[in-house]
PDB file of C-alpha atoms in Angstrom:
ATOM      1  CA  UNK A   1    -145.996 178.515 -95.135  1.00  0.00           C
ATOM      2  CA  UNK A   2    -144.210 180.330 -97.534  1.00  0.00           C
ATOM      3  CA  UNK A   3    -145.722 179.738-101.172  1.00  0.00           C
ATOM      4  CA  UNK A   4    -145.252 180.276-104.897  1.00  0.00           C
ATOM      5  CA  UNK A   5    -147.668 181.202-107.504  1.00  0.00           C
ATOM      6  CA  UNK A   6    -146.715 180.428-111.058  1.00  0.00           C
ATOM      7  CA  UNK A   7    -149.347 182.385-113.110  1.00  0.00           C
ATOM      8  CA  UNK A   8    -150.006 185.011-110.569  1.00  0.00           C
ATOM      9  CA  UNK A   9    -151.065 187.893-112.758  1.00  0.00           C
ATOM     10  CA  UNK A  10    -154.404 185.626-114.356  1.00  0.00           C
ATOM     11  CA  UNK A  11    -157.855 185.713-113.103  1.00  0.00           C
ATOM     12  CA  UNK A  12    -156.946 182.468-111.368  1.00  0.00           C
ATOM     13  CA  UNK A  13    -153.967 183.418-110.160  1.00  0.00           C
ATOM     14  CA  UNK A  14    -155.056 186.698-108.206  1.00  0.00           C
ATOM     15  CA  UNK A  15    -157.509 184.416-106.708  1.00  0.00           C
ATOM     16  CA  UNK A  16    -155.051 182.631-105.323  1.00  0.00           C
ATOM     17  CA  UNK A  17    -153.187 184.891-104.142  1.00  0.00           C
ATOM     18  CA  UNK A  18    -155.895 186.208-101.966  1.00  0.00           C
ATOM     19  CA  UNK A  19    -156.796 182.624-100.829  1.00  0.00           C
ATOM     20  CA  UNK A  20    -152.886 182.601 -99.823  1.00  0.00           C
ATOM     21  CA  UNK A  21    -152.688 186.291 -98.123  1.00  0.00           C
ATOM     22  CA  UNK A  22    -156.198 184.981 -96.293  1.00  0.00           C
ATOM     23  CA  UNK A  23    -154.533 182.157 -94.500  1.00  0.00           C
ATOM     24  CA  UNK A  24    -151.054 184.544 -93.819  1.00  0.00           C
ATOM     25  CA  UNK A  25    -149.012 182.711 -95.718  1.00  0.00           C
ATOM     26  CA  UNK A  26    -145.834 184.397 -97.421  1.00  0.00           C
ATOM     27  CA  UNK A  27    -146.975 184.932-101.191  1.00  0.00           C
ATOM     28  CA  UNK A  28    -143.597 184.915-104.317  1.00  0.00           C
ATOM     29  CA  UNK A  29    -145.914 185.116-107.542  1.00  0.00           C
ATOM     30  CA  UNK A  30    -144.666 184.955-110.946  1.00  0.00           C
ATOM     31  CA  UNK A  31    -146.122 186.574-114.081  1.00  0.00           C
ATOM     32  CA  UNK A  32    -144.711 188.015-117.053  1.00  0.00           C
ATOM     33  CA  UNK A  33    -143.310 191.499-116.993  1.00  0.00           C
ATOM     34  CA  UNK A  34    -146.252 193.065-119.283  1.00  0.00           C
ATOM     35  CA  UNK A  35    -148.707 191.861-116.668  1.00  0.00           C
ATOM     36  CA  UNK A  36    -147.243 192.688-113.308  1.00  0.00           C
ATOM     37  CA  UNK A  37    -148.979 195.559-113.367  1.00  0.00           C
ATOM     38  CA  UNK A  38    -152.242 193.396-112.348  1.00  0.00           C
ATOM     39  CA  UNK A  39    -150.835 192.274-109.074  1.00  0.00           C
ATOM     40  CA  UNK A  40    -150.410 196.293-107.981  1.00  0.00           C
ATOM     41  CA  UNK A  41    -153.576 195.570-105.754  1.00  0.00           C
ATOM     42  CA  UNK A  42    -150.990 193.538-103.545  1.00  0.00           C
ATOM     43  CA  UNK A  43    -148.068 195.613-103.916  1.00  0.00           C
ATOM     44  CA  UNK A  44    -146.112 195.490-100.702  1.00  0.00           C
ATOM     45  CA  UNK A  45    -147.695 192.532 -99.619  1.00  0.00           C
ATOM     46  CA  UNK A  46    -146.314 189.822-102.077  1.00  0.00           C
ATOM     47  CA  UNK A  47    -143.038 189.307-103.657  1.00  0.00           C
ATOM     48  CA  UNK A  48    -142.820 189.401-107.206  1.00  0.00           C
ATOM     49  CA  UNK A  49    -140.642 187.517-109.657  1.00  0.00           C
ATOM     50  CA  UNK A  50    -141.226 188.846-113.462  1.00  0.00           C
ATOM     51  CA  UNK A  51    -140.586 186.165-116.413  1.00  0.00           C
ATOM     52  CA  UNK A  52    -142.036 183.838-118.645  1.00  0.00           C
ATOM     53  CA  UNK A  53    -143.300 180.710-116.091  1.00  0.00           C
ATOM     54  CA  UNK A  54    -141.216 178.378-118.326  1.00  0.00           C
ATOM     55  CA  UNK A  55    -138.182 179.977-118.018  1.00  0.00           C
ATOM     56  CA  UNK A  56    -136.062 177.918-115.701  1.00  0.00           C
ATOM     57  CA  UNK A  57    -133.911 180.563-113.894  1.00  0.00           C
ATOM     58  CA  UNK A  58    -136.732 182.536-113.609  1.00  0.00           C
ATOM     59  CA  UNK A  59    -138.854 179.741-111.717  1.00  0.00           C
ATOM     60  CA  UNK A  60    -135.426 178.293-109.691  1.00  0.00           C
ATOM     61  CA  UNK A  61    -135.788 182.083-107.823  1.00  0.00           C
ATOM     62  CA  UNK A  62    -139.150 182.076-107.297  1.00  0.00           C
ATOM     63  CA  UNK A  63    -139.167 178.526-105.800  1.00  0.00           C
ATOM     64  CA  UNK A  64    -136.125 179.089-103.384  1.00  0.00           C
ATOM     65  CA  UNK A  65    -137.426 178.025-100.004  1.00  0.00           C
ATOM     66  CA  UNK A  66    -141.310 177.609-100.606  1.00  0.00           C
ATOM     67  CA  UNK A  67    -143.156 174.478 -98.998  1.00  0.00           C
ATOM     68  CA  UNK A  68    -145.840 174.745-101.613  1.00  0.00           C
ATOM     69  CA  UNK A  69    -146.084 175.988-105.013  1.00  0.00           C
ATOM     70  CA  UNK A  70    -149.132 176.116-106.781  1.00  0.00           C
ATOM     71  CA  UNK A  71    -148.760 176.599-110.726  1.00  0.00           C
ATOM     72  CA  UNK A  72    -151.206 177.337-113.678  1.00  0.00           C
ATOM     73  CA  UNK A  73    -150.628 175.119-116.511  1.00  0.00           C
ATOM     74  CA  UNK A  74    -151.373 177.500-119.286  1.00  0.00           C
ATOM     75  CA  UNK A  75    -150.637 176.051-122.982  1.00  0.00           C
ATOM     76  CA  UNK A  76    -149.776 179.686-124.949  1.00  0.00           C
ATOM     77  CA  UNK A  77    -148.413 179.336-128.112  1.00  0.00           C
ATOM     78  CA  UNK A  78    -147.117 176.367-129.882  1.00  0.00           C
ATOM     79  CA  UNK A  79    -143.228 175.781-128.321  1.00  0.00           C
ATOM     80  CA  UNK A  80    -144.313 173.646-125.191  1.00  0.00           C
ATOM     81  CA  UNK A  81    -144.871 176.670-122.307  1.00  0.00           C
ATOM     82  CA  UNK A  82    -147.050 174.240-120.271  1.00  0.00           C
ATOM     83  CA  UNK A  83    -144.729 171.661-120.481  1.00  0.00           C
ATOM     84  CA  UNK A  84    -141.382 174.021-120.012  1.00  0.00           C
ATOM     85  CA  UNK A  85    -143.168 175.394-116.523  1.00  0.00           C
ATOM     86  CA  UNK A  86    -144.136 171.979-115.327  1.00  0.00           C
ATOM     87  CA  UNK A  87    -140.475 171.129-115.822  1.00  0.00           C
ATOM     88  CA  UNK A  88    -138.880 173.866-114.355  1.00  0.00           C
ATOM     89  CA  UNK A  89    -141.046 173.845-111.253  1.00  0.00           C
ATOM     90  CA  UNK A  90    -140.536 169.918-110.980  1.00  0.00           C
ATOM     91  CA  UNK A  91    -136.664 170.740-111.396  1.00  0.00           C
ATOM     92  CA  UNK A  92    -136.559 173.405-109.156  1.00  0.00           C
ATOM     93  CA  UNK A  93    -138.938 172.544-105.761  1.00  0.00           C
ATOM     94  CA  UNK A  94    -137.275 171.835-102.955  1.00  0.00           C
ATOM     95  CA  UNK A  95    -137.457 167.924-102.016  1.00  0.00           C
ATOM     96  CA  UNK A  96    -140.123 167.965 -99.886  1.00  0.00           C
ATOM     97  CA  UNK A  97    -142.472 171.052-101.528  1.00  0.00           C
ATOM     98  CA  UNK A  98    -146.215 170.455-101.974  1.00  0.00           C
ATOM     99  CA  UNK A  99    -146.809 170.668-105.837  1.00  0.00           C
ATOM    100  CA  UNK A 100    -150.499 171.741-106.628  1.00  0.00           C
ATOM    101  CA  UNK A 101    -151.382 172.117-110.638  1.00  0.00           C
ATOM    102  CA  UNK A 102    -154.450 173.427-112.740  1.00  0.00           C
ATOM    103  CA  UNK A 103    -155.696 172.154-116.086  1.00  0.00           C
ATOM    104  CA  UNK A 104    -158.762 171.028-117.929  1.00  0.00           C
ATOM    105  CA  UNK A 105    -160.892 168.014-117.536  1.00  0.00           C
ATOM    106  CA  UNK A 106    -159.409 166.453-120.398  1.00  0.00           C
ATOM    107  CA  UNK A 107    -156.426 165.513-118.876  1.00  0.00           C
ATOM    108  CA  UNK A 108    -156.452 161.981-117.513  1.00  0.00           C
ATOM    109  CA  UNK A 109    -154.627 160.291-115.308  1.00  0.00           C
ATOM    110  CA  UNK A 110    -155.723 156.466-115.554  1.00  0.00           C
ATOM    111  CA  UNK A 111    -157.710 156.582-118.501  1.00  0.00           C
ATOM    112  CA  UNK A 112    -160.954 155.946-117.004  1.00  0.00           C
ATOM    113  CA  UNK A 113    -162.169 159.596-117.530  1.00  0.00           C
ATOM    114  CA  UNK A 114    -165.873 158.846-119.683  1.00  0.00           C
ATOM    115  CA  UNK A 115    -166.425 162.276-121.880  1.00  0.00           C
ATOM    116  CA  UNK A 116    -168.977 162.927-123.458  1.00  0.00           C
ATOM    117  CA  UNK A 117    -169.699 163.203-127.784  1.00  0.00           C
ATOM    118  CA  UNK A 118    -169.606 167.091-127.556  1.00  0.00           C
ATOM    119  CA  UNK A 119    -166.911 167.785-124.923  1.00  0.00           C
ATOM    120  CA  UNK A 120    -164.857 165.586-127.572  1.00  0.00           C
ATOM    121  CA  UNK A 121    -165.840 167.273-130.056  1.00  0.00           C
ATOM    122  CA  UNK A 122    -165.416 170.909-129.012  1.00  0.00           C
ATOM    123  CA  UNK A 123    -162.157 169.326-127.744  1.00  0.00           C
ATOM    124  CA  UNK A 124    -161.255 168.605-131.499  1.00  0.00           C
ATOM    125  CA  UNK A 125    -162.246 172.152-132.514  1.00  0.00           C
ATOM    126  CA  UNK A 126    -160.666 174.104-130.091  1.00  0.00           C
ATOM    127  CA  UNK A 127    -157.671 172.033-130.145  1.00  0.00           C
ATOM    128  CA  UNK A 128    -157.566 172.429-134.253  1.00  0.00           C
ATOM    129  CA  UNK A 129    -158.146 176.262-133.922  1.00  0.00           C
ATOM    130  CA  UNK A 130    -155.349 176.921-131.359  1.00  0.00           C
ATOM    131  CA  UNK A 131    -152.746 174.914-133.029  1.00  0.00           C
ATOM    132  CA  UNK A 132    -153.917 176.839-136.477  1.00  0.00           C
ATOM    133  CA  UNK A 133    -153.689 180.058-135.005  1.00  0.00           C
ATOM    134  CA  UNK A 134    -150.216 179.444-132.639  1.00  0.00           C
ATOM    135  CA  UNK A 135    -152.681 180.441-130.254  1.00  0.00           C
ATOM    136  CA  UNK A 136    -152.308 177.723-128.097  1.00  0.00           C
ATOM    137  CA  UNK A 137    -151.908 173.492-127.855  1.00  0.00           C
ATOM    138  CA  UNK A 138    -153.955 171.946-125.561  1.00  0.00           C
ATOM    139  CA  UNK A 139    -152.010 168.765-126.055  1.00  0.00           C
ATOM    140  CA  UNK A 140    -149.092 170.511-124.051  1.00  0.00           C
ATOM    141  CA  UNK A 141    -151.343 170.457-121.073  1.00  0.00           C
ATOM    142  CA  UNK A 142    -151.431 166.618-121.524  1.00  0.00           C
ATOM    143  CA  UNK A 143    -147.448 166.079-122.130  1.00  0.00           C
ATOM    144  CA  UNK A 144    -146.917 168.460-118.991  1.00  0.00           C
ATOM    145  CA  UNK A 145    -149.016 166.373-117.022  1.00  0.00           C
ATOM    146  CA  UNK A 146    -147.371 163.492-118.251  1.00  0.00           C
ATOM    147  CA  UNK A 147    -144.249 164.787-116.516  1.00  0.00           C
ATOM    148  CA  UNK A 148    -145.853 165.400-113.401  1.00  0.00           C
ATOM    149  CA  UNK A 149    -147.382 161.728-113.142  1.00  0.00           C
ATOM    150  CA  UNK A 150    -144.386 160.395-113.552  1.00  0.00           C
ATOM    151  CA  UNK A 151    -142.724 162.808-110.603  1.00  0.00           C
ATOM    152  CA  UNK A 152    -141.762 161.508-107.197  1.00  0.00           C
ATOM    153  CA  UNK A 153    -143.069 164.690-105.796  1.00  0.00           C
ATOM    154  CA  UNK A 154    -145.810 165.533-104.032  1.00  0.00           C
ATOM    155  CA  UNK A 155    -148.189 166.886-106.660  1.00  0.00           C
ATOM    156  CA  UNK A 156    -152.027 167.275-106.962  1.00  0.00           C
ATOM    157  CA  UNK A 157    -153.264 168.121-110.423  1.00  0.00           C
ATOM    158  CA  UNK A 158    -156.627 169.655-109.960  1.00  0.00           C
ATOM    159  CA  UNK A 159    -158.984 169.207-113.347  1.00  0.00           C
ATOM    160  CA  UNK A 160    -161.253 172.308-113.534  1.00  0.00           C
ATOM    161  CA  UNK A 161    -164.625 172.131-115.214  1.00  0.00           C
ATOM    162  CA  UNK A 162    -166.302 175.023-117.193  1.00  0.00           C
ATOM    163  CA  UNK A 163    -165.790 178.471-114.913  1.00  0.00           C
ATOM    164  CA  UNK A 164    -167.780 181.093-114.124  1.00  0.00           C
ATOM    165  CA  UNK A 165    -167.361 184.569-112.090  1.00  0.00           C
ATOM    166  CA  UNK A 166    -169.542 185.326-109.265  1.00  0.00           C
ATOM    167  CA  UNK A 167    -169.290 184.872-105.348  1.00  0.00           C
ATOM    168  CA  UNK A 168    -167.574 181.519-103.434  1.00  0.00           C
ATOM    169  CA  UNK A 169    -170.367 178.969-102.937  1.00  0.00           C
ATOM    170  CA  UNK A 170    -167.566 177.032-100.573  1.00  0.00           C
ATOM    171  CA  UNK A 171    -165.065 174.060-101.352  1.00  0.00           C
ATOM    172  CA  UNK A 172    -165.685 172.656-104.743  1.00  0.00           C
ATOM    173  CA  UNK A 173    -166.295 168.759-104.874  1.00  0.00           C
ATOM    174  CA  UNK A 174    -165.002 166.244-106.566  1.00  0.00           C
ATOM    175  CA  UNK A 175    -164.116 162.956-108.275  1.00  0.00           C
ATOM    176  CA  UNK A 176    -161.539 160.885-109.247  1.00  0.00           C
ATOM    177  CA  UNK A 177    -163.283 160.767-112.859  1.00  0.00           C
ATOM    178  CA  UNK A 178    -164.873 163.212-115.582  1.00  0.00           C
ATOM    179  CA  UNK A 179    -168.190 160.943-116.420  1.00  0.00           C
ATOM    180  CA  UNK A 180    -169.608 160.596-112.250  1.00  0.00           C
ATOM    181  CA  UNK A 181    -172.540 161.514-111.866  1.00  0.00           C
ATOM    182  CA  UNK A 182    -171.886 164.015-109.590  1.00  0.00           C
ATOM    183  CA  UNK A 183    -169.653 166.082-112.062  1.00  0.00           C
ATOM    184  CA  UNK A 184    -172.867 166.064-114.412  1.00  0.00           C
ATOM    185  CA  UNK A 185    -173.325 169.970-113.586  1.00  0.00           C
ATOM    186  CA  UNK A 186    -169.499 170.864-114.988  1.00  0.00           C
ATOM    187  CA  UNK A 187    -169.695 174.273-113.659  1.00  0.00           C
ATOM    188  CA  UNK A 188    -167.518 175.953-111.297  1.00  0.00           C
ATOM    189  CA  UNK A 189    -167.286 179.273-109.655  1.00  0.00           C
ATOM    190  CA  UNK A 190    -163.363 180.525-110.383  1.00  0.00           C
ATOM    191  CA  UNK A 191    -162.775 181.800-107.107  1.00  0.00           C
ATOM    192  CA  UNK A 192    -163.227 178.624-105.676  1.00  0.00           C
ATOM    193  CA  UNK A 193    -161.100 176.381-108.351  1.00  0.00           C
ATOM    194  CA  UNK A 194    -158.871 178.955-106.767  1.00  0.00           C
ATOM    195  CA  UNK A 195    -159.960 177.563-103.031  1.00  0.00           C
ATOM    196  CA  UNK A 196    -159.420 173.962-104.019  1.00  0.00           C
ATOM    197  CA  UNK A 197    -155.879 174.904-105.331  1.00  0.00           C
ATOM    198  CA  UNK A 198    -154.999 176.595-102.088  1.00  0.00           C
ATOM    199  CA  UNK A 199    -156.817 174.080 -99.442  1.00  0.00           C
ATOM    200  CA  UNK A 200    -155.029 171.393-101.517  1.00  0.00           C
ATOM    201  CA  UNK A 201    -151.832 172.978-100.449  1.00  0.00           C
ATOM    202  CA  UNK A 202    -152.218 171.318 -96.529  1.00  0.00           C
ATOM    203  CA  UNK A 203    -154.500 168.204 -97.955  1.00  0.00           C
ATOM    204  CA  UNK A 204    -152.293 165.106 -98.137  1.00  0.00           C
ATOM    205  CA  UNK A 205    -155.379 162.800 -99.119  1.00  0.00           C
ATOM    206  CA  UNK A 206    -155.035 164.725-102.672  1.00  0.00           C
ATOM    207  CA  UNK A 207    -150.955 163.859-103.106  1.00  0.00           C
ATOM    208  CA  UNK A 208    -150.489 161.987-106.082  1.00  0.00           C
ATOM    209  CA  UNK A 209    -154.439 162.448-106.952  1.00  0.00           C
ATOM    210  CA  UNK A 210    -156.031 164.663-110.181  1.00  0.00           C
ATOM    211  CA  UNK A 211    -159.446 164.976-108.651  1.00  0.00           C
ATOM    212  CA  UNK A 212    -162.082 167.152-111.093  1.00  0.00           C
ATOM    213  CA  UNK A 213    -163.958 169.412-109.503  1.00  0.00           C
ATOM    214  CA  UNK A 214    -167.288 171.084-109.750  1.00  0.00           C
ATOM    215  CA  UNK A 215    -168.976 173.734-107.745  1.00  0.00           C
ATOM    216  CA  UNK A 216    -170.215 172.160-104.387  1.00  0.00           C
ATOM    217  CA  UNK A 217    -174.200 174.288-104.844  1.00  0.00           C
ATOM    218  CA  UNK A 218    -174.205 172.747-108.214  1.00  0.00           C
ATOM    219  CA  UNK A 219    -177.581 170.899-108.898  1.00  0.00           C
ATOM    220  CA  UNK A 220    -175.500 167.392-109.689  1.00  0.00           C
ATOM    221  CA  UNK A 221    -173.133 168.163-106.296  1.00  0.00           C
ATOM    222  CA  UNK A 222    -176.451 168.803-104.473  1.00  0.00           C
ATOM    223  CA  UNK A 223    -177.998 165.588-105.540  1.00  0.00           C
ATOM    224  CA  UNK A 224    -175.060 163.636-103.716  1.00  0.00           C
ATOM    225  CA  UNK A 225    -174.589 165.407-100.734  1.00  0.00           C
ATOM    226  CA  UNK A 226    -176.468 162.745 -98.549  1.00  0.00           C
ATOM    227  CA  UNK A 227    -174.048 160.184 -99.462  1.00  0.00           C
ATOM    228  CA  UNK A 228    -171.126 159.077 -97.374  1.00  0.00           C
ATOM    229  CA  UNK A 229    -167.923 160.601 -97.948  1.00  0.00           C
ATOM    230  CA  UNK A 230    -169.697 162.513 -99.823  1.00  0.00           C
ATOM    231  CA  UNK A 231    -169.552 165.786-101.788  1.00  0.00           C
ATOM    232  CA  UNK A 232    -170.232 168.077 -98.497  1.00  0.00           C
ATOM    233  CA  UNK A 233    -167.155 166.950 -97.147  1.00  0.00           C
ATOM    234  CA  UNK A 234    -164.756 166.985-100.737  1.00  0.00           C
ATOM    235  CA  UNK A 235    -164.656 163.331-100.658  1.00  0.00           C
ATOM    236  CA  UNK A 236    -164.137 161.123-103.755  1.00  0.00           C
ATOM    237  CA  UNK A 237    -166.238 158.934-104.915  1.00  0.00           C
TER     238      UNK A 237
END
């Protein structure tokens, strides 16, 4: 499979990348030009495409001829860059492409998503500070997602909770909605958001799904893993 990563130079996005070069599968990754310099650790193993990941041209080259392309929604700035790179990716895949996103839990795809009084709140903060600052607008995350609902393609938009560094505890698990029980940890590891991303890639039961995710050696994942189609196997529930 040949494959594109759209946000290849973040922490994420490296991950990724390895997941990718793991299973031998041919690697394009875009980043901006100030950060390709953090993919040198693959240098001659990956194909590189500098530019800004909503720039359409930019993202029409990197897409030529890839089955799957796997993008990082990242909402920089106030002028819609989540939204421009869902676009031009959705614009720009071949037909038939697997589409695989990342975002936040606070997306939602049918409204039944059940969040809790702080996560709403420290969603009002944050969301107040980045727009004050330009920093960022996490209510581009939820227009670009918008977009991608309403695609024909074959997209996955996995919700990451709260991520942490250390080594893969496996597959995360997940659920069709932020409020299950088994979520209840909201901890993951970031190399294995990464893992979900790529295994989604080949995973057809996830087209057209935004499953959230949490670290399968959580304490709330560990408390369903008895169940049937349960977390042990990355069912839904």
């Amino acid at each position: 499979m040949k494959v594109c990563i759209v946000g290849a130079s973040g922490k994420l996005g490296r991950y990724m990348v390895q997941h990718a070069l793991d299973r031998n599968y041919e690697v394009v990754g875009v980043c901006r030009e100030k950060s390709v310099g953090k993919l040198d650790a693959f240098r001659g193993r990956i194909t590189v495409v500098p530019g800004a990941t909503d720039d359409r041209e930019v993202i029409r080259k990197a897409v030529a001829g890839c089955q799957g392309i796997l993008t990082v929604l990242v909402p920089w700035g106030v002028h819609g860059y989540s939204t421009g790179t869902a676009q031009a990716v959705l614009d720009s895949a071949q037909r038939d492409a697997r589409l695989v996103f990342s975002c936040g839990w606070h997306i939602t795809l049918d409204g039944q998503d059940v969040y809790s009084r702080r996560f709403q709140w420290m969603l009002t903060v944050f969301g107040w500070l980045g727009r004050a600052t330009r920093f960022a607008d996490i209510d581009d995350q939820v227009q670009a997602c918008r977009r991608i609902f309403a695609s024909e393609s074959r997209w996955t938009v996995v919700r990451g909770s709260d991520l942490e560094e250390g080594e893969s505890q496996g597959l995360p698990v997940w659920s069709r909605h932020v409020g299950d029980p088994i979520l209840q940890s909201n901890k993951t590891r970031r190399v294995d958001f990464a893992l979900f991303m790529v295994e989604a890639l080949e995973n057809d039961d996830l087209i057209h799904e935004a499953p959230a995710i949490v670290g399968r050696l959580t304490p709330s994942a560990l408390a369903f893993r008895d169940q049937p189609e349960g977390p042990q196997k990355g069912g839904r529930r």
